[in-house]
PDB file of C-alpha atoms in Angstrom:
ATOM      1  CA  MET I   1      33.931  -7.176 -25.533  1.00  0.00           C
ATOM      2  CA  LYS I   2      32.204  -5.765 -28.602  1.00  0.00           C
ATOM      3  CA  VAL I   3      29.231  -3.618 -27.051  1.00  0.00           C
ATOM      4  CA  PHE I   4      26.110  -2.450 -28.677  1.00  0.00           C
ATOM      5  CA  VAL I   5      24.494   0.533 -27.125  1.00  0.00           C
ATOM      6  CA  THR I   6      21.506   2.349 -27.834  1.00  0.00           C
ATOM      7  CA  GLY I   7      21.036   5.655 -26.618  1.00  0.00           C
ATOM      8  CA  ALA I   8      24.901   6.027 -26.630  1.00  0.00           C
ATOM      9  CA  SER I   9      24.986   9.652 -27.641  1.00  0.00           C
ATOM     10  CA  GLY I  10      22.120  10.697 -24.927  1.00  0.00           C
ATOM     11  CA  HIS I  11      22.393  11.879 -21.357  1.00  0.00           C
ATOM     12  CA  VAL I  12      23.907   8.775 -19.744  1.00  0.00           C
ATOM     13  CA  GLY I  13      25.205   7.069 -23.221  1.00  0.00           C
ATOM     14  CA  SER I  14      27.580  10.088 -23.455  1.00  0.00           C
ATOM     15  CA  ALA I  15      29.477   9.195 -20.300  1.00  0.00           C
ATOM     16  CA  LEU I  16      29.339   5.338 -20.702  1.00  0.00           C
ATOM     17  CA  VAL I  17      30.564   5.247 -23.869  1.00  0.00           C
ATOM     18  CA  PRO I  18      34.220   6.674 -22.791  1.00  0.00           C
ATOM     19  CA  GLU I  19      33.891   4.569 -19.801  1.00  0.00           C
ATOM     20  CA  LEU I  20      33.573   1.009 -21.774  1.00  0.00           C
ATOM     21  CA  LEU I  21      35.962   2.736 -24.461  1.00  0.00           C
ATOM     22  CA  ARG I  22      38.776   3.144 -21.458  1.00  0.00           C
ATOM     23  CA  ALA I  23      38.208  -0.584 -20.407  1.00  0.00           C
ATOM     24  CA  GLY I  24      39.367  -1.656 -23.500  1.00  0.00           C
ATOM     25  CA  HIS I  25      36.183  -2.607 -25.158  1.00  0.00           C
ATOM     26  CA  GLN I  26      34.541  -1.801 -28.409  1.00  0.00           C
ATOM     27  CA  VAL I  27      31.468   0.161 -28.629  1.00  0.00           C
ATOM     28  CA  VAL I  28      28.911   0.258 -31.396  1.00  0.00           C
ATOM     29  CA  GLY I  29      26.382   3.027 -31.061  1.00  0.00           C
ATOM     30  CA  LEU I  30      22.915   3.633 -32.572  1.00  0.00           C
ATOM     31  CA  ALA I  31      22.216   6.975 -33.868  1.00  0.00           C
ATOM     32  CA  ARG I  32      19.383   8.559 -35.474  1.00  0.00           C
ATOM     33  CA  SER I  33      20.798  11.521 -36.601  1.00  0.00           C
ATOM     34  CA  ASP I  34      24.153  12.867 -38.384  1.00  0.00           C
ATOM     35  CA  ALA I  35      25.028  14.760 -35.413  1.00  0.00           C
ATOM     36  CA  SER I  36      24.922  11.980 -33.142  1.00  0.00           C
ATOM     37  CA  ALA I  37      26.685   9.914 -35.448  1.00  0.00           C
ATOM     38  CA  ALA I  38      29.712  12.715 -35.241  1.00  0.00           C
ATOM     39  CA  LYS I  39      29.654  12.782 -31.583  1.00  0.00           C
ATOM     40  CA  LEU I  40      29.804   8.890 -31.290  1.00  0.00           C
ATOM     41  CA  ASP I  41      32.725   8.894 -34.111  1.00  0.00           C
ATOM     42  CA  ALA I  42      34.436  11.732 -32.263  1.00  0.00           C
ATOM     43  CA  GLN I  43      34.640   9.612 -28.915  1.00  0.00           C
ATOM     44  CA  GLY I  44      35.968   6.911 -30.887  1.00  0.00           C
ATOM     45  CA  ALA I  45      33.242   4.509 -31.429  1.00  0.00           C
ATOM     46  CA  ALA I  46      31.913   2.981 -34.083  1.00  0.00           C
ATOM     47  CA  VAL I  47      28.132   3.411 -35.466  1.00  0.00           C
ATOM     48  CA  ARG I  48      25.114   2.063 -36.599  1.00  0.00           C
ATOM     49  CA  LEU I  49      22.509   4.424 -38.224  1.00  0.00           C
ATOM     50  CA  GLY I  50      18.908   3.775 -37.122  1.00  0.00           C
ATOM     51  CA  ASP I  51      16.277   4.496 -34.378  1.00  0.00           C
ATOM     52  CA  LEU I  52      14.134   2.372 -31.922  1.00  0.00           C
ATOM     53  CA  ASP I  53      11.415   1.659 -34.740  1.00  0.00           C
ATOM     54  CA  ASP I  54      14.065  -0.313 -36.719  1.00  0.00           C
ATOM     55  CA  LEU I  55      14.091  -3.698 -35.378  1.00  0.00           C
ATOM     56  CA  ASP I  56      15.515  -5.726 -37.823  1.00  0.00           C
ATOM     57  CA  GLY I  57      18.796  -3.313 -37.611  1.00  0.00           C
ATOM     58  CA  LEU I  58      18.738  -3.794 -33.949  1.00  0.00           C
ATOM     59  CA  ARG I  59      18.573  -7.256 -33.995  1.00  0.00           C
ATOM     60  CA  LYS I  60      21.629  -7.164 -36.380  1.00  0.00           C
ATOM     61  CA  GLY I  61      23.481  -4.722 -33.849  1.00  0.00           C
ATOM     62  CA  ALA I  62      22.855  -7.379 -31.176  1.00  0.00           C
ATOM     63  CA  ALA I  63      24.221 -10.529 -33.158  1.00  0.00           C
ATOM     64  CA  GLU I  64      27.730  -8.619 -34.042  1.00  0.00           C
ATOM     65  CA  ALA I  65      28.091  -7.808 -30.507  1.00  0.00           C
ATOM     66  CA  ASP I  66      29.074  -9.347 -27.314  1.00  0.00           C
ATOM     67  CA  ALA I  67      26.977  -7.513 -25.072  1.00  0.00           C
ATOM     68  CA  VAL I  68      24.011  -5.189 -25.709  1.00  0.00           C
ATOM     69  CA  ILE I  69      23.167  -1.923 -23.399  1.00  0.00           C
ATOM     70  CA  HIS I  70      19.945  -0.740 -23.949  1.00  0.00           C
ATOM     71  CA  LEU I  71      19.871   3.180 -22.917  1.00  0.00           C
ATOM     72  CA  ALA I  72      17.540   4.487 -25.408  1.00  0.00           C
ATOM     73  CA  PHE I  73      13.925   5.198 -24.914  1.00  0.00           C
ATOM     74  CA  LYS I  74      10.636   7.327 -26.521  1.00  0.00           C
ATOM     75  CA  HIS I  75      11.262  10.313 -24.024  1.00  0.00           C
ATOM     76  CA  ASP I  76       9.475  12.606 -26.303  1.00  0.00           C
ATOM     77  CA  GLU I  77       6.400  10.478 -26.187  1.00  0.00           C
ATOM     78  CA  MET I  78       6.724   9.945 -22.461  1.00  0.00           C
ATOM     79  CA  TYR I  79       6.891  13.646 -21.956  1.00  0.00           C
ATOM     80  CA  ALA I  80       3.926  14.229 -24.478  1.00  0.00           C
ATOM     81  CA  GLY I  81       1.666  12.167 -22.145  1.00  0.00           C
ATOM     82  CA  ASP I  82       1.638   8.612 -23.544  1.00  0.00           C
ATOM     83  CA  TYR I  83       3.962   7.167 -21.368  1.00  0.00           C
ATOM     84  CA  GLN I  84       2.571   3.176 -22.377  1.00  0.00           C
ATOM     85  CA  GLY I  85       3.328   4.060 -26.125  1.00  0.00           C
ATOM     86  CA  ALA I  86       6.610   4.762 -25.194  1.00  0.00           C
ATOM     87  CA  SER I  87       6.731   1.639 -23.045  1.00  0.00           C
ATOM     88  CA  ASP I  88       5.139  -0.548 -25.780  1.00  0.00           C
ATOM     89  CA  ALA I  89       7.899   0.480 -28.024  1.00  0.00           C
ATOM     90  CA  ASP I  90      10.248  -0.106 -25.335  1.00  0.00           C
ATOM     91  CA  LEU I  91       9.197  -3.733 -24.791  1.00  0.00           C
ATOM     92  CA  ALA I  92       9.235  -4.293 -28.716  1.00  0.00           C
ATOM     93  CA  VAL I  93      12.797  -3.766 -28.745  1.00  0.00           C
ATOM     94  CA  VAL I  94      13.412  -5.738 -25.588  1.00  0.00           C
ATOM     95  CA  ARG I  95      11.862  -8.647 -27.274  1.00  0.00           C
ATOM     96  CA  ALA I  96      13.656  -8.211 -30.607  1.00  0.00           C
ATOM     97  CA  PHE I  97      17.022  -7.992 -28.575  1.00  0.00           C
ATOM     98  CA  LEU I  98      15.823 -11.388 -26.717  1.00  0.00           C
ATOM     99  CA  ASP I  99      14.885 -13.250 -29.914  1.00  0.00           C
ATOM    100  CA  GLU I 100      18.308 -12.693 -31.351  1.00  0.00           C
ATOM    101  CA  LEU I 101      20.405 -13.498 -28.412  1.00  0.00           C
ATOM    102  CA  SER I 102      18.277 -16.506 -27.001  1.00  0.00           C
ATOM    103  CA  GLY I 103      20.811 -19.143 -26.514  1.00  0.00           C
ATOM    104  CA  THR I 104      23.922 -17.526 -26.522  1.00  0.00           C
ATOM    105  CA  GLY I 105      24.672 -16.629 -23.076  1.00  0.00           C
ATOM    106  CA  LYS I 106      25.341 -12.990 -24.115  1.00  0.00           C
ATOM    107  CA  ALA I 107      24.732  -9.835 -22.074  1.00  0.00           C
ATOM    108  CA  LEU I 108      21.612  -7.589 -22.326  1.00  0.00           C
ATOM    109  CA  ILE I 109      21.533  -4.915 -19.892  1.00  0.00           C
ATOM    110  CA  GLY I 110      18.397  -3.085 -20.157  1.00  0.00           C
ATOM    111  CA  THR I 111      16.799   0.007 -18.015  1.00  0.00           C
ATOM    112  CA  ALA I 112      14.122   0.626 -15.569  1.00  0.00           C
ATOM    113  CA  GLY I 113      13.526   3.445 -13.145  1.00  0.00           C
ATOM    114  CA  THR I 114      12.761   3.560  -9.322  1.00  0.00           C
ATOM    115  CA  LEU I 115       9.547   5.385  -9.658  1.00  0.00           C
ATOM    116  CA  ALA I 116       7.873   2.285 -10.353  1.00  0.00           C
ATOM    117  CA  TYR I 117       8.428   1.787  -6.500  1.00  0.00           C
ATOM    118  CA  SER I 118       6.308   4.578  -5.802  1.00  0.00           C
ATOM    119  CA  GLY I 119       3.477   3.579  -3.381  1.00  0.00           C
ATOM    120  CA  LEU I 120       5.539   0.739  -1.093  1.00  0.00           C
ATOM    121  CA  GLY I 121       5.580   2.645   1.847  1.00  0.00           C
ATOM    122  CA  ARG I 122       9.403   1.780   2.431  1.00  0.00           C
ATOM    123  CA  THR I 123      12.326   1.793   0.983  1.00  0.00           C
ATOM    124  CA  ALA I 124      12.465  -0.191  -2.060  1.00  0.00           C
ATOM    125  CA  THR I 125      15.548  -2.827  -2.426  1.00  0.00           C
ATOM    126  CA  GLU I 126      16.558  -4.827  -5.131  1.00  0.00           C
ATOM    127  CA  GLU I 127      14.633  -7.623  -4.454  1.00  0.00           C
ATOM    128  CA  GLU I 128      11.105  -5.838  -5.354  1.00  0.00           C
ATOM    129  CA  ARG I 129       9.356  -7.513  -8.571  1.00  0.00           C
ATOM    130  CA  ILE I 130       7.371  -5.064 -10.842  1.00  0.00           C
ATOM    131  CA  SER I 131       4.165  -5.920 -12.166  1.00  0.00           C
ATOM    132  CA  SER I 132       4.507  -6.281 -16.153  1.00  0.00           C
ATOM    133  CA  GLU I 133       0.991  -4.642 -16.396  1.00  0.00           C
ATOM    134  CA  GLY I 134       2.349  -1.039 -15.598  1.00  0.00           C
ATOM    135  CA  PRO I 135       4.716   1.330 -17.609  1.00  0.00           C
ATOM    136  CA  ARG I 136       8.205  -0.384 -18.610  1.00  0.00           C
ATOM    137  CA  GLY I 137       7.260  -3.536 -16.212  1.00  0.00           C
ATOM    138  CA  ALA I 138       6.924  -5.891 -18.925  1.00  0.00           C
ATOM    139  CA  ALA I 139      10.032  -5.068 -20.555  1.00  0.00           C
ATOM    140  CA  ARG I 140      11.992  -5.088 -17.054  1.00  0.00           C
ATOM    141  CA  ASN I 141      10.627  -8.698 -16.426  1.00  0.00           C
ATOM    142  CA  ALA I 142      11.332 -10.018 -19.872  1.00  0.00           C
ATOM    143  CA  ILE I 143      14.987  -9.257 -19.386  1.00  0.00           C
ATOM    144  CA  ILE I 144      15.531 -10.559 -15.696  1.00  0.00           C
ATOM    145  CA  ASP I 145      13.433 -13.703 -16.624  1.00  0.00           C
ATOM    146  CA  ALA I 146      14.879 -14.286 -19.745  1.00  0.00           C
ATOM    147  CA  ARG I 147      16.819 -18.079 -20.404  1.00  0.00           C
ATOM    148  CA  ASP I 148      20.565 -18.420 -22.077  1.00  0.00           C
ATOM    149  CA  VAL I 149      20.811 -14.590 -21.904  1.00  0.00           C
ATOM    150  CA  ARG I 150      22.597 -12.785 -18.899  1.00  0.00           C
ATOM    151  CA  GLY I 151      20.365 -10.570 -18.729  1.00  0.00           C
ATOM    152  CA  ALA I 152      20.116  -7.825 -16.090  1.00  0.00           C
ATOM    153  CA  VAL I 153      18.486  -4.358 -15.627  1.00  0.00           C
ATOM    154  CA  VAL I 154      19.723  -1.314 -13.813  1.00  0.00           C
ATOM    155  CA  VAL I 155      17.084   0.785 -12.154  1.00  0.00           C
ATOM    156  CA  LEU I 156      17.576   4.532 -12.497  1.00  0.00           C
ATOM    157  CA  PRO I 157      16.529   7.350 -10.257  1.00  0.00           C
ATOM    158  CA  PRO I 158      14.861  10.115 -11.714  1.00  0.00           C
ATOM    159  CA  THR I 159      17.318  12.368 -10.473  1.00  0.00           C
ATOM    160  CA  VAL I 160      20.204  11.209 -12.762  1.00  0.00           C
ATOM    161  CA  HIS I 161      22.151  14.386 -12.366  1.00  0.00           C
ATOM    162  CA  SER I 162      25.611  16.096 -13.890  1.00  0.00           C
ATOM    163  CA  ALA I 163      26.771  18.992 -16.217  1.00  0.00           C
ATOM    164  CA  LEU I 164      25.520  16.326 -18.610  1.00  0.00           C
ATOM    165  CA  ASP I 165      21.879  16.636 -18.123  1.00  0.00           C
ATOM    166  CA  VAL I 166      20.223  19.067 -19.965  1.00  0.00           C
ATOM    167  CA  ALA I 167      16.564  17.403 -20.645  1.00  0.00           C
ATOM    168  CA  GLY I 168      15.922  15.525 -17.315  1.00  0.00           C
ATOM    169  CA  PHE I 169      13.834  15.594 -14.649  1.00  0.00           C
ATOM    170  CA  ILE I 170      15.837  18.624 -13.021  1.00  0.00           C
ATOM    171  CA  PRO I 171      16.484  20.719 -15.926  1.00  0.00           C
ATOM    172  CA  ILE I 172      12.468  20.534 -16.479  1.00  0.00           C
ATOM    173  CA  LEU I 173      11.894  21.490 -12.681  1.00  0.00           C
ATOM    174  CA  VAL I 174      14.266  24.303 -13.024  1.00  0.00           C
ATOM    175  CA  ARG I 175      12.496  25.583 -16.671  1.00  0.00           C
ATOM    176  CA  THR I 176       9.238  25.272 -14.613  1.00  0.00           C
ATOM    177  CA  ALA I 177      10.403  27.517 -12.037  1.00  0.00           C
ATOM    178  CA  ARG I 178      11.969  29.945 -13.947  1.00  0.00           C
ATOM    179  CA  ALA I 179       8.618  30.041 -16.713  1.00  0.00           C
ATOM    180  CA  THR I 180       5.936  30.323 -13.787  1.00  0.00           C
ATOM    181  CA  GLY I 181       8.103  32.628 -11.200  1.00  0.00           C
ATOM    182  CA  VAL I 182       7.473  29.602  -8.204  1.00  0.00           C
ATOM    183  CA  SER I 183       9.861  26.533  -7.340  1.00  0.00           C
ATOM    184  CA  GLY I 184       6.730  24.468  -6.694  1.00  0.00           C
ATOM    185  CA  TYR I 185       6.636  21.054  -4.674  1.00  0.00           C
ATOM    186  CA  PRO I 186       3.830  18.831  -4.608  1.00  0.00           C
ATOM    187  CA  GLY I 187       1.814  18.817  -1.267  1.00  0.00           C
ATOM    188  CA  ASP I 188       3.891  18.881   2.053  1.00  0.00           C
ATOM    189  CA  GLY I 189       7.152  18.274  -0.754  1.00  0.00           C
ATOM    190  CA  ALA I 190       8.042  15.399   2.130  1.00  0.00           C
ATOM    191  CA  ASN I 191       7.985  12.627  -1.006  1.00  0.00           C
ATOM    192  CA  ARG I 192      11.252  10.912  -1.565  1.00  0.00           C
ATOM    193  CA  TRP I 193      13.253  10.546  -4.774  1.00  0.00           C
ATOM    194  CA  SER I 194      16.286   8.145  -4.885  1.00  0.00           C
ATOM    195  CA  ALA I 195      19.356  10.143  -6.851  1.00  0.00           C
ATOM    196  CA  THR I 196      22.809   9.442  -8.610  1.00  0.00           C
ATOM    197  CA  HIS I 197      25.523  11.259 -10.612  1.00  0.00           C
ATOM    198  CA  THR I 198      25.300  10.384 -14.367  1.00  0.00           C
ATOM    199  CA  LEU I 199      28.938   9.303 -14.315  1.00  0.00           C
ATOM    200  CA  ASP I 200      27.965   7.064 -11.403  1.00  0.00           C
ATOM    201  CA  ALA I 201      25.403   5.580 -13.189  1.00  0.00           C
ATOM    202  CA  ALA I 202      27.581   4.956 -16.383  1.00  0.00           C
ATOM    203  CA  ARG I 203      30.357   2.806 -14.246  1.00  0.00           C
ATOM    204  CA  LEU I 204      27.132   0.621 -13.083  1.00  0.00           C
ATOM    205  CA  TYR I 205      26.315  -0.444 -16.793  1.00  0.00           C
ATOM    206  CA  TRP I 206      29.825  -1.066 -17.568  1.00  0.00           C
ATOM    207  CA  LEU I 207      30.244  -3.155 -14.448  1.00  0.00           C
ATOM    208  CA  ALA I 208      26.895  -4.605 -15.330  1.00  0.00           C
ATOM    209  CA  ALA I 209      27.974  -5.537 -19.017  1.00  0.00           C
ATOM    210  CA  GLU I 210      30.993  -7.415 -17.791  1.00  0.00           C
ATOM    211  CA  LYS I 211      29.939  -9.289 -14.801  1.00  0.00           C
ATOM    212  CA  ALA I 212      26.339  -9.031 -13.776  1.00  0.00           C
ATOM    213  CA  PRO I 213      24.626 -12.735 -13.094  1.00  0.00           C
ATOM    214  CA  ALA I 214      22.038 -13.556 -14.929  1.00  0.00           C
ATOM    215  CA  GLY I 215      18.397 -12.006 -13.612  1.00  0.00           C
ATOM    216  CA  SER I 216      19.873  -9.212 -11.492  1.00  0.00           C
ATOM    217  CA  VAL I 217      18.439  -6.423 -10.795  1.00  0.00           C
ATOM    218  CA  LEU I 218      20.858  -3.564 -10.310  1.00  0.00           C
ATOM    219  CA  HIS I 219      20.011  -0.035  -8.535  1.00  0.00           C
ATOM    220  CA  ALA I 220      21.858   3.107  -9.669  1.00  0.00           C
ATOM    221  CA  VAL I 221      21.300   4.871  -6.558  1.00  0.00           C
ATOM    222  CA  ALA I 222      23.886   6.452  -4.663  1.00  0.00           C
ATOM    223  CA  GLU I 223      21.177   8.824  -2.701  1.00  0.00           C
ATOM    224  CA  GLU I 224      18.288   6.673  -1.035  1.00  0.00           C
ATOM    225  CA  ALA I 225      15.618   9.733  -0.247  1.00  0.00           C
ATOM    226  CA  VAL I 226      15.934  13.409  -1.310  1.00  0.00           C
ATOM    227  CA  THR I 227      12.633  15.150  -0.418  1.00  0.00           C
ATOM    228  CA  MET I 228      11.172  17.195  -3.691  1.00  0.00           C
ATOM    229  CA  ARG I 229      10.838  20.560  -0.814  1.00  0.00           C
ATOM    230  CA  GLU I 230      14.948  20.166  -0.516  1.00  0.00           C
ATOM    231  CA  ILE I 231      14.866  20.530  -4.225  1.00  0.00           C
ATOM    232  CA  ALA I 232      12.636  23.178  -4.834  1.00  0.00           C
ATOM    233  CA  GLU I 233      14.597  25.211  -2.132  1.00  0.00           C
ATOM    234  CA  VAL I 234      17.774  24.966  -3.662  1.00  0.00           C
ATOM    235  CA  ILE I 235      15.764  26.048  -6.775  1.00  0.00           C
ATOM    236  CA  GLY I 236      13.882  28.733  -5.910  1.00  0.00           C
ATOM    237  CA  ARG I 237      17.027  30.435  -3.962  1.00  0.00           C
ATOM    238  CA  LYS I 238      19.200  29.901  -7.010  1.00  0.00           C
ATOM    239  CA  LEU I 239      16.779  31.717  -9.075  1.00  0.00           C
ATOM    240  CA  ASN I 240      15.433  33.800  -6.399  1.00  0.00           C
ATOM    241  CA  VAL I 241      11.751  32.962  -6.564  1.00  0.00           C
ATOM    242  CA  PRO I 242       9.309  31.684  -4.114  1.00  0.00           C
ATOM    243  CA  VAL I 243       8.999  28.082  -3.017  1.00  0.00           C
ATOM    244  CA  GLU I 244       5.760  27.046  -2.790  1.00  0.00           C
ATOM    245  CA  SER I 245       3.539  23.935  -2.230  1.00  0.00           C
ATOM    246  CA  ILE I 246       1.189  23.066  -5.496  1.00  0.00           C
ATOM    247  CA  PRO I 247      -2.059  21.636  -4.750  1.00  0.00           C
ATOM    248  CA  ALA I 248      -3.075  18.529  -6.521  1.00  0.00           C
ATOM    249  CA  GLU I 249      -5.799  20.298  -8.726  1.00  0.00           C
ATOM    250  CA  ARG I 250      -3.011  22.843  -9.843  1.00  0.00           C
ATOM    251  CA  ALA I 251      -0.193  19.995 -10.778  1.00  0.00           C
ATOM    252  CA  GLN I 252      -0.865  19.418 -14.328  1.00  0.00           C
ATOM    253  CA  GLU I 253      -1.072  23.218 -14.321  1.00  0.00           C
ATOM    254  CA  HIS I 254       2.555  24.111 -13.124  1.00  0.00           C
ATOM    255  CA  PHE I 255       4.401  21.030 -13.373  1.00  0.00           C
ATOM    256  CA  GLY I 256       3.300  20.109 -17.012  1.00  0.00           C
ATOM    257  CA  PRO I 257       4.984  16.694 -18.366  1.00  0.00           C
ATOM    258  CA  LEU I 258       6.164  16.049 -14.833  1.00  0.00           C
ATOM    259  CA  ALA I 259       2.857  15.865 -13.436  1.00  0.00           C
ATOM    260  CA  PHE I 260       1.913  12.301 -13.350  1.00  0.00           C
ATOM    261  CA  MET I 261       5.351  11.652 -11.489  1.00  0.00           C
ATOM    262  CA  VAL I 262       6.278  14.318  -9.768  1.00  0.00           C
ATOM    263  CA  SER I 263       4.407  13.627  -6.484  1.00  0.00           C
ATOM    264  CA  ARG I 264       5.472   9.951  -6.237  1.00  0.00           C
ATOM    265  CA  ASP I 265       7.111   8.944  -2.765  1.00  0.00           C
ATOM    266  CA  ALA I 266      10.153   5.915  -3.956  1.00  0.00           C
ATOM    267  CA  PRO I 267      13.159   5.837  -1.752  1.00  0.00           C
ATOM    268  CA  THR I 268      14.925   3.421  -2.954  1.00  0.00           C
ATOM    269  CA  SER I 269      18.443   1.690  -1.548  1.00  0.00           C
ATOM    270  CA  GLY I 270      21.296   0.459  -3.855  1.00  0.00           C
ATOM    271  CA  GLU I 271      23.249  -1.420  -0.942  1.00  0.00           C
ATOM    272  CA  ARG I 272      23.098  -5.113  -2.636  1.00  0.00           C
ATOM    273  CA  THR I 273      23.879  -3.751  -6.002  1.00  0.00           C
ATOM    274  CA  LYS I 274      27.260  -2.257  -4.268  1.00  0.00           C
ATOM    275  CA  ALA I 275      27.800  -5.428  -2.314  1.00  0.00           C
ATOM    276  CA  LEU I 276      27.219  -7.493  -5.888  1.00  0.00           C
ATOM    277  CA  LEU I 277      29.485  -5.400  -8.151  1.00  0.00           C
ATOM    278  CA  GLY I 278      31.715  -3.611  -6.225  1.00  0.00           C
ATOM    279  CA  TRP I 279      30.128  -0.310  -7.307  1.00  0.00           C
ATOM    280  CA  GLU I 280      30.788   2.676  -5.024  1.00  0.00           C
ATOM    281  CA  PRO I 281      29.499   6.084  -6.189  1.00  0.00           C
ATOM    282  CA  GLU I 282      31.839   8.852  -5.820  1.00  0.00           C
ATOM    283  CA  GLU I 283      30.681  11.784  -7.516  1.00  0.00           C
ATOM    284  CA  PRO I 284      28.248  14.851  -5.917  1.00  0.00           C
ATOM    285  CA  GLY I 285      24.875  14.626  -4.570  1.00  0.00           C
ATOM    286  CA  VAL I 286      21.724  16.222  -6.376  1.00  0.00           C
ATOM    287  CA  LEU I 287      21.625  18.938  -3.772  1.00  0.00           C
ATOM    288  CA  GLU I 288      25.428  19.522  -4.208  1.00  0.00           C
ATOM    289  CA  ASP I 289      25.043  19.548  -7.850  1.00  0.00           C
ATOM    290  CA  LEU I 290      22.265  22.057  -7.688  1.00  0.00           C
ATOM    291  CA  GLU I 291      24.244  24.291  -5.987  1.00  0.00           C
ATOM    292  CA  ALA I 292      27.303  24.404  -8.163  1.00  0.00           C
ATOM    293  CA  GLY I 293      25.106  26.294 -10.454  1.00  0.00           C
ATOM    294  CA  PHE I 294      25.432  25.095 -13.673  1.00  0.00           C
ATOM    295  CA  TYR I 295      21.809  23.602 -13.929  1.00  0.00           C
ATOM    296  CA  PHE I 296      20.584  27.234 -14.112  1.00  0.00           C
ATOM    297  CA  GLU I 297      23.054  28.332 -17.093  1.00  0.00           C
ATOM    298  CA  GLU I 298      21.896  28.824 -20.396  1.00  0.00           C
ATOM    299  CA  ARG I 299      23.209  25.462 -21.859  1.00  0.00           C
TER     300      ARG I 299
END
């Protein structure tokens, strides 16, 4: 297949592109800078210059491909506090792809996050439905409800971790602990996040592009529930700083861009995804990766 990938030079994309190439697929990666283009070229992928605001260019990229994997998101806007704005931009991209691919039966693999399941009070499964009113909900639902397109959504945990992870949630927590001198957790720290390794997530996107049935919700979850306190304790030990509870009224001050999501509780299962696609996570867990030490090196 010829696969068009947005976010191809980013965190998960950097692992996905080699996986697709090794599987014998052609890859065209979206690049918004010369540096990103050079990275993709070095991996053996073709390059389409552009960004998420270039909807006409995205449509052309989709029209020329057999499958689209949409990883890119305006994370800078999200971390600046405009999650809704970033989500609206994402929905515009998804609609552009769906308009172009309608009637072709080609694959469109989108991306969502497990923190959208926060507040269920139980472990979320692939059967969950998300309101279109919430951030990224409308884009997710548009893909899985699409007709005449083989649409599927990979739902990523907040902790997609590995040495490739330089700007995700774990690096932000490490930088916060280093800057404040405290490795903090919200409240009693019992709230749970799911997790998976970058390489395992990349393999799931590859499998999804090849064979996910239309309408699939795929959970890229290797670990269902890791508590925030467990994460904070390892960070504190590695940095030799105290581990402390951060009350809700100080969350914004301490956690900064993660304050609006750090207290969410969203344990999530990936068992149905594993059974559907034969996906088996093989890489280390998040606490093991934290213990390995690379998150605490200058990168």
